[in-house]
Amino acid sequence: PILTCMWVQSALWAGLGTFLQIFVLWSLNSIAGELENPFGEDINDLPAQAMQQEMNKRLLLLIRPSTQRTARLSEKASLEEEIAPDGRSLGSL
């Protein structure tokens, strides 16, 4: 407030400038508080329990026997791509 009084001539502008400075600082403090603790019970917090359950499902999927198979190339696969007369790719046969 003291510096604001030196920068402006009117008490009204000094009060308004001081209010804006304090408002911005408190807003930044509030935002920083939310960023420090994103896993709480507020409306805008991240759903930590749901995220952990989804991660557990994906990890369990990795240890299934069906996901342990190694991919192989089929005997019928073509290693060359066929090109149409107009230049388009017809894919492999």
PDB file of N, CA and C in Angstrom, residues 77-85 87-93:
ATOM      1  N   ALA A  77       1.159 -64.649 -44.998  1.00  0.00           N
ATOM      2  CA  ALA A  77       1.472 -63.222 -45.113  1.00  0.00           C
ATOM      3  C   ALA A  77       2.375 -62.966 -46.308  1.00  0.00           C
ATOM      4  N   SER A  78       2.112 -61.855 -46.987  1.00  0.00           N
ATOM      5  CA  SER A  78       2.928 -61.459 -48.124  1.00  0.00           C
ATOM      6  C   SER A  78       3.893 -60.380 -47.661  1.00  0.00           C
ATOM      7  N   LEU A  79       5.127 -60.490 -48.061  1.00  0.00           N
ATOM      8  CA  LEU A  79       6.121 -59.505 -47.651  1.00  0.00           C
ATOM      9  C   LEU A  79       6.238 -58.366 -48.645  1.00  0.00           C
ATOM     10  N   GLU A  80       5.517 -58.467 -49.779  1.00  0.00           N
ATOM     11  CA  GLU A  80       5.550 -57.416 -50.785  1.00  0.00           C
ATOM     12  C   GLU A  80       4.166 -56.802 -50.909  1.00  0.00           C
ATOM     13  N   GLU A  81       4.136 -55.514 -51.181  1.00  0.00           N
ATOM     14  CA  GLU A  81       2.869 -54.804 -51.297  1.00  0.00           C
ATOM     15  C   GLU A  81       2.525 -54.647 -52.768  1.00  0.00           C
ATOM     16  N   GLU A  82       1.266 -54.933 -53.114  1.00  0.00           N
ATOM     17  CA  GLU A  82       0.840 -54.850 -54.505  1.00  0.00           C
ATOM     18  C   GLU A  82       0.370 -53.433 -54.794  1.00  0.00           C
ATOM     19  N   ILE A  83       0.782 -52.868 -55.934  1.00  0.00           N
ATOM     20  CA  ILE A  83       0.441 -51.505 -56.315  1.00  0.00           C
ATOM     21  C   ILE A  83      -0.482 -51.551 -57.536  1.00  0.00           C
ATOM     22  N   ALA A  84      -1.575 -50.771 -57.479  1.00  0.00           N
ATOM     23  CA  ALA A  84      -2.518 -50.684 -58.593  1.00  0.00           C
ATOM     24  C   ALA A  84      -1.923 -49.816 -59.689  1.00  0.00           C
ATOM     25  N   PRO A  85      -2.454 -49.915 -60.941  1.00  0.00           N
ATOM     26  CA  PRO A  85      -1.936 -49.096 -62.056  1.00  0.00           C
ATOM     27  C   PRO A  85      -2.030 -47.592 -61.791  1.00  0.00           C
ATOM     28  N   GLY A  87      -1.440 -46.158 -59.010  1.00  0.00           N
ATOM     29  CA  GLY A  87      -0.493 -45.783 -57.975  1.00  0.00           C
ATOM     30  C   GLY A  87      -0.972 -46.041 -56.548  1.00  0.00           C
ATOM     31  N   ARG A  88      -2.230 -46.458 -56.416  1.00  0.00           N
ATOM     32  CA  ARG A  88      -2.749 -46.721 -55.066  1.00  0.00           C
ATOM     33  C   ARG A  88      -2.232 -48.078 -54.566  1.00  0.00           C
ATOM     34  N   SER A  89      -2.112 -48.176 -53.273  1.00  0.00           N
ATOM     35  CA  SER A  89      -1.689 -49.438 -52.673  1.00  0.00           C
ATOM     36  C   SER A  89      -2.906 -50.332 -52.492  1.00  0.00           C
ATOM     37  N   LEU A  90      -2.784 -51.582 -52.927  1.00  0.00           N
ATOM     38  CA  LEU A  90      -3.857 -52.552 -52.757  1.00  0.00           C
ATOM     39  C   LEU A  90      -3.666 -53.377 -51.489  1.00  0.00           C
ATOM     40  N   GLY A  91      -2.606 -53.111 -50.770  1.00  0.00           N
ATOM     41  CA  GLY A  91      -2.319 -53.875 -49.565  1.00  0.00           C
ATOM     42  C   GLY A  91      -1.601 -55.158 -49.904  1.00  0.00           C
ATOM     43  N   SER A  92      -1.297 -55.919 -48.903  1.00  0.00           N
ATOM     44  CA  SER A  92      -0.606 -57.176 -49.141  1.00  0.00           C
ATOM     45  C   SER A  92      -1.616 -58.296 -49.281  1.00  0.00           C
ATOM     46  N   LEU A  93      -1.309 -59.267 -50.094  1.00  0.00           N
ATOM     47  CA  LEU A  93      -2.202 -60.408 -50.306  1.00  0.00           C
ATOM     48  C   LEU A  93      -1.745 -61.603 -49.532  1.00  0.00           C
TER      49      LEU A  93
END
